Short mmCIF file of C-alpha atoms and ligand atoms in Angstrom, two decimals:
data_model
loop_
_atom_site.label_atom_id
_atom_site.label_comp_id
_atom_site.label_asym_id
_atom_site.label_seq_id
_atom_site.Cartn_x
_atom_site.Cartn_y
_atom_site.Cartn_z
CA UNK A 1 -9.47 -12.21 -21.17
CA UNK A 2 -6.45 -11.82 -18.95
CA UNK A 3 -3.04 -10.99 -20.42
CA UNK A 4 -0.87 -14.01 -21.06
CA UNK A 5 1.31 -14.89 -18.08
CA UNK A 6 4.43 -15.53 -20.12
CA UNK A 7 4.68 -14.24 -23.62
CA UNK A 8 7.11 -12.90 -26.15
CA UNK A 9 4.55 -10.42 -27.50
CA UNK A 10 4.55 -6.86 -26.20
CA UNK A 11 1.59 -6.42 -23.86
CA UNK A 12 -0.47 -3.27 -24.03
CA UNK A 13 0.38 -1.13 -21.02
CA UNK A 14 -1.77 1.85 -21.88
CA UNK A 15 -5.56 2.02 -21.73
CA UNK A 16 -7.23 5.11 -23.16
CA UNK A 17 -11.01 4.81 -23.00
CA UNK A 18 -11.57 1.32 -24.36
CA UNK A 19 -8.45 1.27 -26.48
CA UNK A 20 -5.34 -0.66 -25.46
CA UNK A 21 -2.01 0.62 -26.81
CA UNK A 22 1.26 -1.31 -26.84
CA UNK A 23 3.59 0.84 -28.91
CA UNK A 24 5.20 3.07 -26.25
CA UNK A 25 8.57 2.69 -24.48
CA UNK A 26 8.92 -1.02 -23.55
CA UNK A 27 9.10 -2.05 -19.88
CA UNK A 28 10.78 -5.35 -19.10
CA UNK A 29 8.92 -7.25 -16.41
CA UNK A 30 10.90 -9.78 -14.38
CA UNK A 31 9.92 -12.73 -12.20
CA UNK A 32 11.98 -12.03 -9.05
CA UNK A 33 12.02 -15.69 -8.03
CA UNK A 34 13.80 -16.78 -11.20
CA UNK A 35 15.17 -13.47 -12.54
CA UNK A 36 13.60 -14.44 -15.88
CA UNK A 37 11.90 -11.94 -18.17
CA UNK A 38 8.19 -12.72 -18.04
CA UNK A 39 6.70 -9.94 -20.13
CA UNK A 40 7.45 -6.83 -22.09
CA UNK A 41 4.86 -4.12 -21.59
CA UNK A 42 4.44 -1.15 -23.91
CA UNK A 43 4.44 1.84 -21.58
CA UNK A 44 3.51 5.47 -21.96
CA UNK A 45 5.04 8.93 -21.98
CA UNK A 46 3.94 12.55 -21.72
CA UNK A 47 1.81 12.32 -24.88
CA UNK A 48 0.03 9.22 -23.64
CA UNK A 49 -0.57 10.93 -20.30
CA UNK A 50 -2.22 13.80 -22.20
CA UNK A 51 -4.52 11.36 -24.06
CA UNK A 52 -5.38 9.60 -20.79
CA UNK A 53 -6.23 12.84 -19.00
CA UNK A 54 -8.40 14.02 -21.93
CA UNK A 55 -10.18 10.67 -21.97
CA UNK A 56 -10.86 10.91 -18.21
CA UNK A 57 -12.00 14.53 -18.58
CA UNK A 58 -14.42 13.59 -21.37
CA UNK A 59 -15.94 10.81 -19.26
CA UNK A 60 -16.32 13.01 -16.16
CA UNK A 61 -19.62 14.76 -17.02
CA UNK A 62 -21.56 11.52 -17.22
CA UNK A 63 -19.89 9.48 -14.46
CA UNK A 64 -19.80 12.35 -11.96
CA UNK A 65 -23.56 12.87 -12.31
CA UNK A 66 -24.51 9.18 -12.23
CA UNK A 67 -26.32 8.02 -9.10
CA UNK A 68 -24.46 6.47 -6.21
CA UNK A 69 -26.72 3.44 -6.70
CA UNK A 70 -25.44 2.93 -10.24
CA UNK A 71 -21.83 3.31 -9.18
CA UNK A 72 -22.46 0.80 -6.37
CA UNK A 73 -23.74 -1.71 -8.93
CA UNK A 74 -20.62 -1.34 -11.05
CA UNK A 75 -18.32 -1.66 -8.01
CA UNK A 76 -20.11 -4.84 -6.92
CA UNK A 77 -19.78 -6.32 -10.40
CA UNK A 78 -16.06 -5.51 -10.29
CA UNK A 79 -15.77 -7.30 -6.93
CA UNK A 80 -17.51 -10.39 -8.34
CA UNK A 81 -15.28 -10.32 -11.45
CA UNK A 82 -12.19 -10.27 -9.23
CA UNK A 83 -13.60 -13.15 -7.21
CA UNK A 84 -14.13 -15.20 -10.37
CA UNK A 85 -10.54 -14.55 -11.47
CA UNK A 86 -9.02 -15.01 -8.00
CA UNK A 87 -6.63 -17.80 -8.96
CA UNK A 88 -5.28 -15.99 -12.03
CA UNK A 89 -4.78 -12.75 -10.12
CA UNK A 90 -3.02 -14.59 -7.31
CA UNK A 91 -0.69 -16.25 -9.79
CA UNK A 92 0.10 -12.92 -11.44
CA UNK A 93 0.83 -11.30 -8.05
CA UNK A 94 3.18 -14.14 -7.10
CA UNK A 95 4.88 -14.32 -10.46
CA UNK A 96 5.40 -10.58 -10.82
CA UNK A 97 6.07 -9.65 -7.18
CA UNK A 98 7.53 -12.87 -5.77
CA UNK A 99 5.19 -13.18 -2.78
CA UNK A 100 4.00 -16.65 -1.69
CA UNK A 101 0.70 -17.71 -3.23
CA UNK A 102 -1.05 -17.68 0.17
CA UNK A 103 -0.09 -14.00 0.68
CA UNK A 104 -1.25 -13.23 -2.87
CA UNK A 105 -4.61 -14.80 -1.94
CA UNK A 106 -4.94 -12.44 1.03
CA UNK A 107 -4.17 -9.52 -1.30
CA UNK A 108 -6.91 -10.50 -3.73
CA UNK A 109 -9.40 -10.98 -0.87
CA UNK A 110 -8.53 -7.52 0.42
CA UNK A 111 -9.18 -6.05 -3.04
CA UNK A 112 -12.59 -7.74 -3.20
CA UNK A 113 -13.49 -6.49 0.29
CA UNK A 114 -12.43 -2.96 -0.64
CA UNK A 115 -14.62 -2.82 -3.78
CA UNK A 116 -17.58 -4.26 -1.83
CA UNK A 117 -17.08 -1.77 1.01
CA UNK A 118 -17.02 1.24 -1.31
CA UNK A 119 -20.03 -0.15 -3.19
CA UNK A 120 -21.89 0.13 0.13
CA UNK A 121 -20.68 3.70 0.66
CA UNK A 122 -21.63 4.64 -2.92
CA UNK A 123 -25.09 3.17 -2.30
CA UNK A 124 -25.53 5.51 0.65
CA UNK A 125 -24.58 8.67 -1.26
CA UNK A 126 -27.95 9.38 -2.92
CA UNK A 127 -29.93 9.55 0.33
CA UNK A 128 -27.28 11.76 1.96
CA UNK A 129 -27.04 14.20 -0.94
CA UNK A 130 -28.62 17.66 -0.44
CA UNK A 131 -29.23 17.12 3.27
CA UNK A 132 -30.51 20.24 5.04
CA UNK A 133 -28.04 21.99 7.27
CA UNK A 134 -29.40 23.29 10.54
CA UNK A 135 -28.89 27.06 10.78
CA UNK A 136 -29.33 29.40 13.75
CA UNK A 137 -31.69 31.66 11.76
CA UNK A 138 -34.95 30.93 9.91
CA UNK A 139 -34.57 33.35 6.98
CA UNK A 140 -31.91 31.22 5.29
CA UNK A 141 -31.86 27.58 4.19
CA UNK A 142 -28.78 25.54 3.44
CA UNK A 143 -28.11 22.16 1.92
CA UNK A 144 -24.90 20.17 1.65
CA UNK A 145 -23.65 18.42 -1.45
CA UNK A 146 -20.69 16.08 -1.76
CA UNK A 147 -19.38 16.15 -5.32
CA UNK A 148 -16.56 14.24 -7.01
CA UNK A 149 -13.41 16.35 -7.18
CA UNK A 150 -12.67 15.73 -10.88
CA UNK A 151 -10.07 13.80 -12.85
CA UNK A 152 -7.75 12.12 -10.36
CA UNK A 153 -4.30 10.59 -10.80
CA UNK A 154 -3.49 7.45 -8.83
CA UNK A 155 0.21 6.51 -8.59
CA UNK A 156 1.09 3.25 -6.87
CA UNK A 157 4.17 1.20 -5.87
CA UNK A 158 5.04 -2.48 -6.32
CA UNK A 159 4.81 -4.08 -2.88
CA UNK A 160 1.04 -4.72 -2.74
CA UNK A 161 0.19 -3.86 -6.35
CA UNK A 162 -3.56 -4.49 -6.62
CA UNK A 163 -4.25 -3.66 -2.98
CA UNK A 164 -2.78 -0.17 -3.10
CA UNK A 165 -4.65 0.41 -6.34
CA UNK A 166 -7.97 -0.80 -4.90
CA UNK A 167 -7.63 1.45 -1.84
CA UNK A 168 -7.53 4.43 -4.21
CA UNK A 169 -9.56 3.28 -7.20
CA UNK A 170 -12.64 1.93 -5.39
CA UNK A 171 -13.30 5.16 -3.41
CA UNK A 172 -12.44 7.36 -6.43
CA UNK A 173 -15.00 5.52 -8.57
CA UNK A 174 -17.54 5.49 -5.72
CA UNK A 175 -17.18 9.27 -5.38
CA UNK A 176 -17.79 9.75 -9.13
CA UNK A 177 -14.26 10.73 -10.14
CA UNK A 178 -12.65 9.63 -13.38
CA UNK A 179 -9.18 8.21 -13.17
CA UNK A 180 -5.73 7.97 -14.70
CA UNK A 181 -3.89 5.13 -12.96
CA UNK A 182 -0.13 4.69 -13.10
CA UNK A 183 0.92 1.24 -11.85
CA UNK A 184 4.49 0.57 -10.78
CA UNK A 185 6.73 -0.14 -13.75
CA UNK A 186 8.06 -3.09 -11.71
CA UNK A 187 4.71 -4.87 -11.26
CA UNK A 188 2.29 -3.79 -13.99
CA UNK A 189 0.81 -7.23 -14.71
CA UNK A 190 -1.71 -7.53 -11.84
CA UNK A 191 -3.11 -4.05 -12.56
CA UNK A 192 -3.42 -4.75 -16.27
CA UNK A 193 -5.40 -7.90 -15.51
CA UNK A 194 -7.53 -6.00 -13.00
CA UNK A 195 -8.30 -3.34 -15.63
CA UNK A 196 -9.68 -5.94 -18.02
CA UNK A 197 -11.94 -7.30 -15.28
CA UNK A 198 -13.12 -3.76 -14.53
CA UNK A 199 -13.99 -3.07 -18.17
CA UNK A 200 -15.86 -6.39 -18.40
CA UNK A 201 -17.82 -5.36 -15.31
CA UNK A 202 -19.27 -2.49 -17.33
CA UNK A 203 -17.38 0.56 -16.12
CA UNK A 204 -18.08 3.14 -18.85
CA UNK A 205 -15.20 3.82 -21.25
CA UNK A 206 -12.88 6.61 -20.15
CA UNK A 207 -13.74 6.44 -16.45
CA UNK A 208 -10.56 4.39 -15.90
CA UNK A 209 -7.47 5.06 -18.00
CA UNK A 210 -4.11 3.45 -17.39
CA UNK A 211 -0.61 4.52 -18.30
CA UNK A 212 2.15 2.13 -17.31
CA UNK A 213 5.65 3.52 -17.36
CA UNK A 214 8.47 4.92 -15.32
CA UNK A 215 8.16 7.70 -12.80
CA UNK A 216 9.89 10.22 -15.02
CA UNK A 217 8.13 9.31 -18.27
CA UNK A 218 4.62 9.03 -16.82
CA UNK A 219 4.44 9.93 -13.12
CA UNK A 220 6.04 13.35 -13.50
CA UNK A 221 3.81 14.69 -16.33
CA UNK A 222 0.77 13.22 -14.62
CA UNK A 223 1.58 14.99 -11.32
CA UNK A 224 2.03 18.28 -13.14
CA UNK A 225 -1.04 18.12 -15.39
CA UNK A 226 -3.30 21.13 -14.93
CA UNK A 227 -6.50 19.15 -15.57
CA UNK A 228 -5.77 16.64 -12.81
CA UNK A 229 -7.66 17.84 -9.72
CA UNK A 230 -6.08 15.51 -7.22
CA UNK A 231 -3.18 13.06 -6.89
CA UNK A 232 -3.28 10.09 -4.62
CA UNK A 233 0.25 8.73 -4.31
CA UNK A 234 1.75 5.78 -2.47
CA UNK A 235 5.50 5.29 -2.56
CA UNK A 236 8.77 6.58 -1.19
CA UNK A 237 9.22 9.88 0.62
CA UNK A 238 11.71 11.15 -1.95
CA UNK A 239 9.19 10.75 -4.77
CA UNK A 240 6.29 11.91 -2.59
CA UNK A 241 8.06 15.23 -2.11
CA UNK A 242 8.54 15.61 -5.88
CA UNK A 243 4.89 14.80 -6.53
CA UNK A 244 3.84 17.39 -3.97
CA UNK A 245 6.14 20.01 -5.47
CA UNK A 246 4.72 19.45 -8.96
CA UNK A 247 1.16 19.42 -7.63
CA UNK A 248 1.78 22.74 -5.89
CA UNK A 249 2.21 24.53 -9.22
CA UNK A 250 -1.47 24.03 -10.06
CA UNK A 251 -2.66 23.87 -6.44
CA UNK A 252 -4.01 20.34 -6.69
CA UNK A 253 -4.95 18.21 -3.73
CA UNK A 254 -2.54 15.47 -2.69
CA UNK A 255 -2.91 12.40 -0.55
CA UNK A 256 0.41 10.79 0.26
CA UNK A 257 1.12 7.35 1.75
CA UNK A 258 4.85 7.19 2.27
CA UNK A 259 7.43 5.38 4.32
CA UNK A 260 7.61 4.00 7.83
CA UNK A 261 9.97 2.80 10.52
CA UNK A 262 7.50 1.23 12.85
CA UNK A 263 7.90 -0.38 16.26
CA UNK A 264 6.68 -3.49 17.96
CA UNK A 265 6.78 -3.21 21.76
CA UNK A 266 6.95 -6.33 23.91
CA UNK A 267 5.78 -5.30 27.39
CA UNK A 268 7.06 -7.06 30.51
CA UNK A 269 3.99 -9.30 30.94
CA UNK A 270 3.78 -10.28 27.25
CA UNK A 271 3.02 -13.81 26.07
CA UNK A 272 6.46 -14.57 24.65
CA UNK A 273 5.27 -17.03 21.99
CA UNK A 274 2.74 -14.50 20.70
CA UNK A 275 5.37 -11.76 20.75
CA UNK A 276 7.71 -13.93 18.65
CA UNK A 277 4.97 -14.77 16.16
CA UNK A 278 3.92 -11.11 15.77
CA UNK A 279 7.56 -10.00 15.50
CA UNK A 280 8.24 -12.40 12.64
CA UNK A 281 4.94 -11.56 10.94
CA UNK A 282 5.53 -7.80 11.27
CA UNK A 283 9.10 -8.05 10.00
CA UNK A 284 9.09 -10.80 7.39
CA UNK A 285 5.62 -10.82 5.80
CA UNK A 286 5.93 -9.84 2.11
CA UNK A 287 9.70 -10.28 2.67
CA UNK A 288 9.59 -7.18 4.85
CA UNK A 289 8.65 -5.01 1.86
CA UNK A 290 5.94 -3.24 3.81
CA UNK A 291 5.60 0.41 4.67
CA UNK A 292 4.11 -0.96 7.91
CA UNK A 293 6.99 -3.35 8.70
CA UNK A 294 7.58 -3.31 12.47
CA UNK A 295 11.31 -3.48 11.96
CA UNK A 296 12.14 -1.82 15.31
CA UNK A 297 11.44 -4.31 18.05
CA UNK A 298 11.54 -3.10 21.65
CA UNK A 299 11.49 -5.73 24.36
CA UNK A 300 11.28 -5.41 28.16
CA UNK A 301 14.76 -5.97 29.61
CA UNK A 302 14.04 -9.10 31.63
CA UNK A 303 12.52 -10.87 28.58
CA UNK A 304 15.24 -9.84 26.13
CA UNK A 305 17.57 -12.88 26.15
CA UNK A 306 14.81 -15.47 25.89
CA UNK A 307 12.97 -13.37 23.31
CA UNK A 308 16.01 -12.90 21.05
CA UNK A 309 16.78 -16.63 21.16
CA UNK A 310 13.21 -17.50 20.19
CA UNK A 311 13.01 -14.90 17.40
CA UNK A 312 16.33 -16.14 16.01
CA UNK A 313 15.10 -19.74 16.01
CA UNK A 314 11.81 -18.78 14.42
CA UNK A 315 13.48 -16.61 11.75
CA UNK A 316 15.89 -19.41 10.86
CA UNK A 317 12.97 -21.82 10.47
CA UNK A 318 11.12 -19.65 7.93
CA UNK A 319 10.92 -21.48 4.62
CA UNK A 320 12.13 -19.14 1.89
CA UNK A 321 11.73 -19.93 -1.78
CA UNK A 322 9.52 -20.37 -4.83
CA UNK A 323 6.17 -18.71 -4.10
CA UNK A 324 4.30 -21.47 -5.92
CA UNK A 325 5.69 -24.27 -3.72
CA UNK A 326 3.41 -25.41 -0.89
CA UNK A 327 4.70 -24.47 2.54
CA UNK A 328 6.95 -21.62 1.36
CA UNK A 329 6.57 -18.74 3.82
CA UNK A 330 8.70 -16.00 2.31
CA UNK A 331 9.54 -15.13 -1.28
CA UNK A 332 12.19 -13.11 -3.08
CA UNK A 333 12.60 -9.34 -3.00
CA UNK A 334 10.95 -7.65 -5.94
CA UNK A 335 13.98 -6.96 -8.14
CA UNK A 336 17.76 -6.65 -8.25
CA UNK A 337 17.74 -2.99 -7.20
CA UNK A 338 15.77 -3.79 -4.05
CA UNK A 339 17.96 -6.83 -3.33
CA UNK A 340 21.12 -4.74 -3.58
CA UNK A 341 19.61 -1.94 -1.50
CA UNK A 342 18.74 -4.34 1.33
CA UNK A 343 22.17 -6.01 1.23
CA UNK A 344 23.77 -2.55 1.40
CA UNK A 345 21.68 -1.74 4.51
CA UNK A 346 22.85 -5.00 6.11
CA UNK A 347 26.48 -4.20 5.27
CA UNK A 348 26.14 -0.72 6.80
CA UNK A 349 24.54 -2.27 9.87
CA UNK A 350 27.47 -4.64 10.32
CA UNK A 351 29.93 -1.79 9.82
CA UNK A 352 28.12 0.23 12.51
CA UNK A 353 28.84 -2.53 15.04
CA UNK A 354 25.39 -4.12 15.24
CA UNK A 355 25.34 -7.81 16.14
CA UNK A 356 23.97 -10.15 13.47
CA UNK A 357 21.85 -12.85 15.12
CA UNK A 358 20.84 -14.63 11.91
CA UNK A 359 20.43 -14.17 8.16
CA UNK A 360 22.40 -11.34 6.61
CA UNK A 361 22.50 -12.56 3.02
CA UNK A 362 21.30 -15.09 0.49
CA UNK A 363 19.71 -18.20 2.01
CA UNK A 364 21.50 -21.48 1.37
CA UNK A 365 20.31 -23.50 -1.59
CA UNK A 366 18.80 -20.59 -3.50
CA UNK A 367 21.34 -19.72 -6.16
CA UNK A 368 18.94 -17.72 -8.30
CA UNK A 369 16.27 -15.16 -7.51
CA UNK A 370 16.47 -12.06 -5.33
CA UNK A 371 16.31 -13.87 -2.01
CA UNK A 372 17.49 -12.50 1.33
CA UNK A 373 17.26 -14.66 4.45
CA UNK A 374 15.21 -13.35 7.41
CA UNK A 375 17.74 -11.18 9.23
CA UNK A 376 17.84 -10.18 12.90
CA UNK A 377 20.18 -7.61 14.47
CA UNK A 378 20.73 -6.74 18.13
CA UNK A 379 23.07 -4.16 19.72
CA UNK A 380 21.84 -1.61 17.20
CA UNK A 381 23.07 1.95 17.75
CA UNK A 382 20.37 4.60 18.02
CA UNK A 383 22.11 6.79 15.45
CA UNK A 384 22.65 3.98 12.92
CA UNK A 385 20.87 3.79 9.57
CA UNK A 386 19.66 0.34 10.59
CA UNK A 387 17.65 1.90 13.41
CA UNK A 388 16.50 5.03 11.61
CA UNK A 389 15.96 4.28 7.92
CA UNK A 390 13.27 2.29 6.20
CA UNK A 391 14.96 -0.89 4.93
CA UNK A 392 12.03 -2.43 3.02
CA UNK A 393 13.42 -5.94 3.31
CA UNK A 394 13.38 -8.84 5.79
CA UNK A 395 15.53 -7.14 8.43
CA UNK A 396 14.56 -6.42 12.03
CA UNK A 397 16.47 -4.78 14.90
CA UNK A 398 15.85 -5.68 18.52
CA UNK A 399 16.60 -3.41 21.50
CA UNK A 400 15.66 -3.79 25.13
CA UNK A 401 14.06 -1.10 27.31
CA UNK A 402 13.82 -0.49 31.04
CA UNK A 403 10.61 1.49 31.52
CA UNK A 404 7.39 1.98 29.61
CA UNK A 405 8.27 5.65 29.11
CA UNK A 406 11.58 4.66 27.54
CA UNK A 407 9.83 2.25 25.16
CA UNK A 408 7.38 4.94 24.07
CA UNK A 409 10.17 7.48 23.55
CA UNK A 410 12.20 5.01 21.44
CA UNK A 411 9.17 4.05 19.37
CA UNK A 412 8.25 7.68 18.70
CA UNK A 413 11.77 8.68 17.75
CA UNK A 414 12.27 9.70 14.12
CA UNK A 415 10.44 11.21 11.16
CA UNK A 416 7.89 8.45 10.56
CA UNK A 417 4.72 7.45 12.40
CA UNK A 418 2.82 4.91 10.34
CA UNK A 419 1.89 1.96 12.61
CA UNK A 420 2.90 0.13 15.79
CA UNK A 421 2.20 -3.13 17.59
CA UNK A 422 1.97 -3.60 21.35
CA UNK A 423 2.19 -7.04 22.95
CA UNK A 424 1.20 -7.38 26.60
CA UNK A 425 -1.33 -9.21 28.80
CA UNK A 426 -2.37 -6.17 30.87
CA UNK A 427 -4.94 -4.50 28.59
CA UNK A 428 -4.83 -1.24 30.52
CA UNK A 429 -1.05 -0.93 30.13
CA UNK A 430 -1.17 -2.00 26.46
CA UNK A 431 -3.86 0.58 25.70
CA UNK A 432 -1.96 3.27 27.64
CA UNK A 433 1.09 2.61 25.48
CA UNK A 434 -1.02 2.50 22.29
CA UNK A 435 -2.51 5.90 23.13
CA UNK A 436 0.96 7.42 23.61
CA UNK A 437 2.35 6.23 20.27
CA UNK A 438 2.54 8.58 17.30
CA UNK A 439 1.13 6.18 14.73
CA UNK A 440 -1.99 6.03 12.57
CA UNK A 441 -2.70 2.40 13.40
CA UNK A 442 -1.78 0.45 16.54
CA UNK A 443 -2.42 -3.27 16.91
CA UNK A 444 -2.57 -4.83 20.39
CA UNK A 445 -1.72 -8.54 20.55
CA UNK A 446 -2.85 -8.78 16.93
CA UNK A 447 -1.25 -9.33 13.55
CA UNK A 448 -1.38 -6.53 10.99
CA UNK A 449 -5.04 -6.92 10.11
CA UNK A 450 -6.45 -4.08 8.02
CA UNK A 451 -10.18 -3.66 7.50
CA UNK A 452 -11.70 -1.38 4.83
CA UNK A 453 -13.62 0.27 7.70
CA UNK A 454 -10.48 1.50 9.53
CA UNK A 455 -8.36 4.40 8.33
CA UNK A 456 -4.93 3.83 6.79
CA UNK A 457 -2.18 6.42 7.09
CA UNK A 458 0.21 7.81 9.63
CA UNK A 459 1.68 10.68 11.60
CA UNK A 460 4.65 12.89 10.73
CA UNK A 461 6.32 12.17 7.38
CA UNK A 462 4.49 8.87 6.82
CA UNK A 463 1.37 10.37 5.28
CA UNK A 464 -0.81 13.25 4.30
CA UNK A 465 -4.45 12.23 4.69
CA UNK A 466 -5.99 8.84 5.30
CA UNK A 467 -7.12 6.05 3.01
CA UNK A 468 -9.92 3.52 3.58
CA UNK A 469 -13.09 4.07 5.59
CA UNK A 470 -15.26 7.11 4.89
CA UNK A 471 -12.03 9.18 4.95
CA UNK A 472 -10.85 7.37 1.81
CA UNK A 473 -14.06 8.40 0.05
CA UNK A 474 -13.96 11.99 1.36
CA UNK A 475 -10.47 12.32 -0.14
CA UNK A 476 -12.09 12.24 -3.60
CA UNK A 477 -14.99 14.60 -2.81
CA UNK A 478 -15.50 18.34 -2.73
CA UNK A 479 -18.00 19.84 -0.29
CA UNK A 480 -20.54 22.34 -1.55
CA UNK A 481 -23.04 24.24 0.58
CA UNK A 482 -25.95 25.91 -1.19
CA UNK A 483 -27.38 28.69 0.99
CA UNK A 484 -30.66 30.35 -0.08
CA UNK A 485 -32.45 33.36 1.28
CA UNK A 486 -36.15 33.29 2.10
P1 NAD B 501 8.68 4.86 -5.46
O1 NAD B 501 8.44 6.13 -4.75
O2 NAD B 501 9.97 4.64 -6.11
O3 NAD B 501 7.57 4.67 -6.62
C1 NAD B 501 6.19 4.75 -6.36
C2 NAD B 501 5.47 5.11 -7.64
O4 NAD B 501 5.85 6.44 -8.02
C3 NAD B 501 5.84 4.22 -8.83
O5 NAD B 501 4.70 4.02 -9.63
C4 NAD B 501 6.87 5.08 -9.57
O6 NAD B 501 6.97 4.79 -10.94
C5 NAD B 501 6.31 6.47 -9.35
N1 NAD B 501 7.29 7.54 -9.51
C6 NAD B 501 8.65 7.47 -9.43
N2 NAD B 501 9.20 8.69 -9.65
C7 NAD B 501 8.18 9.55 -9.87
C8 NAD B 501 8.10 10.95 -10.11
N3 NAD B 501 9.19 11.70 -10.22
N4 NAD B 501 6.87 11.51 -10.23
C9 NAD B 501 5.74 10.77 -10.10
N5 NAD B 501 5.75 9.43 -9.89
C10 NAD B 501 6.96 8.82 -9.76
O7 NAD B 501 8.32 3.71 -4.41
P2 NAD B 501 8.46 2.13 -4.60
O8 NAD B 501 9.90 1.78 -4.58
O9 NAD B 501 7.62 1.71 -5.77
O10 NAD B 501 7.73 1.63 -3.27
C11 NAD B 501 8.38 1.56 -2.03
C12 NAD B 501 8.02 2.74 -1.16
O11 NAD B 501 6.60 2.87 -1.05
C13 NAD B 501 8.52 2.60 0.25
O12 NAD B 501 9.12 3.78 0.68
C14 NAD B 501 7.25 2.34 1.06
O13 NAD B 501 7.30 2.73 2.38
C15 NAD B 501 6.23 3.09 0.30
N6 NAD B 501 4.90 2.54 0.56
C16 NAD B 501 4.07 3.19 1.42
C17 NAD B 501 2.81 2.68 1.72
C18 NAD B 501 1.87 3.38 2.69
O14 NAD B 501 0.69 3.02 2.72
N7 NAD B 501 2.32 4.33 3.48
C19 NAD B 501 2.39 1.50 1.12
C20 NAD B 501 3.27 0.86 0.25
C21 NAD B 501 4.52 1.39 -0.04
#
C-alpha cells in the first residue's frame, strides 16, 4: 500500500481524484544521512495544477454539503490508518528528513492527535449550524451558518513534513473544503504515504489532490489560481511574501506560518539543570530546523558563566548520527543546500567576532551525510546576522542580561515573534515576563509541547492567522448570517 522506501522506479507524485500520475518533471529525493538517492518522484507543473484544482472543484459540491458527523467519521478512520502504519511512516520521515526515529515517532503521534481533534470539532458542527442570533428587535430573525470556504491550496515545507500537512489538512477537511496539497519537493515521501492511507480511509475521490513539485513549477501557479479560495502556506518569509502577492491578484485569503528568531530567557532564580535541558531541546531538536527554535538564549548575568559551561558540555555530549541507530539524539540537516547555508551562517558569525564555544562544523567520525555538530556562540553582537537572522540549524547564541526589562527588550527585538521560553522558579515573575513577550506561544519551565487545542502562530512577520484549535478550523470557514423579516 505504501510507496516503496527505496526504488529505482519513478514514484507517482501527483494525485488527481483517485488517479496517480508519475510522468511529470522528476524530483530526486535524497536521504540526508547518507546523501544517497532514495527515490525519484514524478512531479507536476502548471497543467497538473489545473487538473488538480478542477478535480477539487468538482468534488466540492458533495463534500461541502456532507454532515459534520460524516466528515468526523472519515477523519477518525484516517487517524486509525495512520496509527496502523506508524512504523512505516516513522521510517519514511527519518529516511527522507534525517530526524532520529524517536522524533519521527512524536511527529506521527502529533498527526494522529490532530486528525482526532478535528474529528471532534467536525462532529460538533451539525448541532452548531443555523444557531439563532439574538437581536435587539423582535421583527427580525437571524441565524448563523459556518460554511467551507471552497477549494483550498495547502503548501508545506520539509522540516516537519506530515505534521505541517496535518495541521492544515485535518481542519480543511473538517470544515468541508476540498484540497490541493503541495508537499515540499525535498520531502515528498511521507506525504505520499499519508495520501494513500487517507484514500484507504474512504475520503471521497477529488477531496484531496496532491501535486508534488518545485515552488516555481507548482507552488506559483497554485497560489495564483483564480478558483483557489484560500492558501494556507508554511515556509520562509521570502516565499510567503510571493504567495501573498500572487494571492492578492484574485483577493484570496491567506494564512501564513513563516520564520522565527525566538528567545529562551533564563531568569535569575532558574533551575540551572532545567534551563540547560530546555536550551538544548529548544536549539537542537530536529537539528535546529524549527521555525520555533529558541536560538537566542538570554541568561541572568550572575548565572551566565556556569550556564554557558553546562550548555557547552551538554551540547558536546549530544549523540549525532544515523537516525535509525538507538541512542542517536540528533540527525543530519535535510539537504546539501541547508547544510551549506548553516555553515555560511557559522562562518559569518565567526567573522563578526562571536566566540565559538563548541561545534561549528561537521562532527568527528561522520564523513558522509549533512551533519553539523551542535554549535554554541557567546559574545554575539546585537547587529550580527547570528543574532538577527533565522539560521534553521543547530546553532544557538547566548547573551547575558542585567534586568528583567533588558531581557524582555532583547527578546522582543526584531521582525519575528513566533514563540519564547521562560525558565524561572518564581511563577509570578515568569508569568510577568511571558505576558510582556511578543510571541504567539510562550512556554514556562516546559519543553516545546504543542497541543491541537492551543493556537499555533506568531506576532509580527512570523505569521498571519493561527493554526490548530478552533482558530485552525475557522481559517477554512466563511461566516454567513441569514436575516429574515417577520
Ligand atoms: P520555503 O519557503 O523554501 O518552501 C516552503 C514551500 O513553499 C515548499 O513546498 C516550496 O516548494 C514552496 N515554494 C517555494 N517557492 C514558491 C513560490 N514561489 N510559490 C509558492 N510556493 C513556493 O521553505 P522551506 O525551506 O521548505 O522551509 C523552511 C522555512 O519554513 C523556514 O523559514 C521556517 O521558519 C519556515 N517554517 C515555519 C513554520 C511555522 O509554523 N511558522 C513551520 C515550519 C517551517
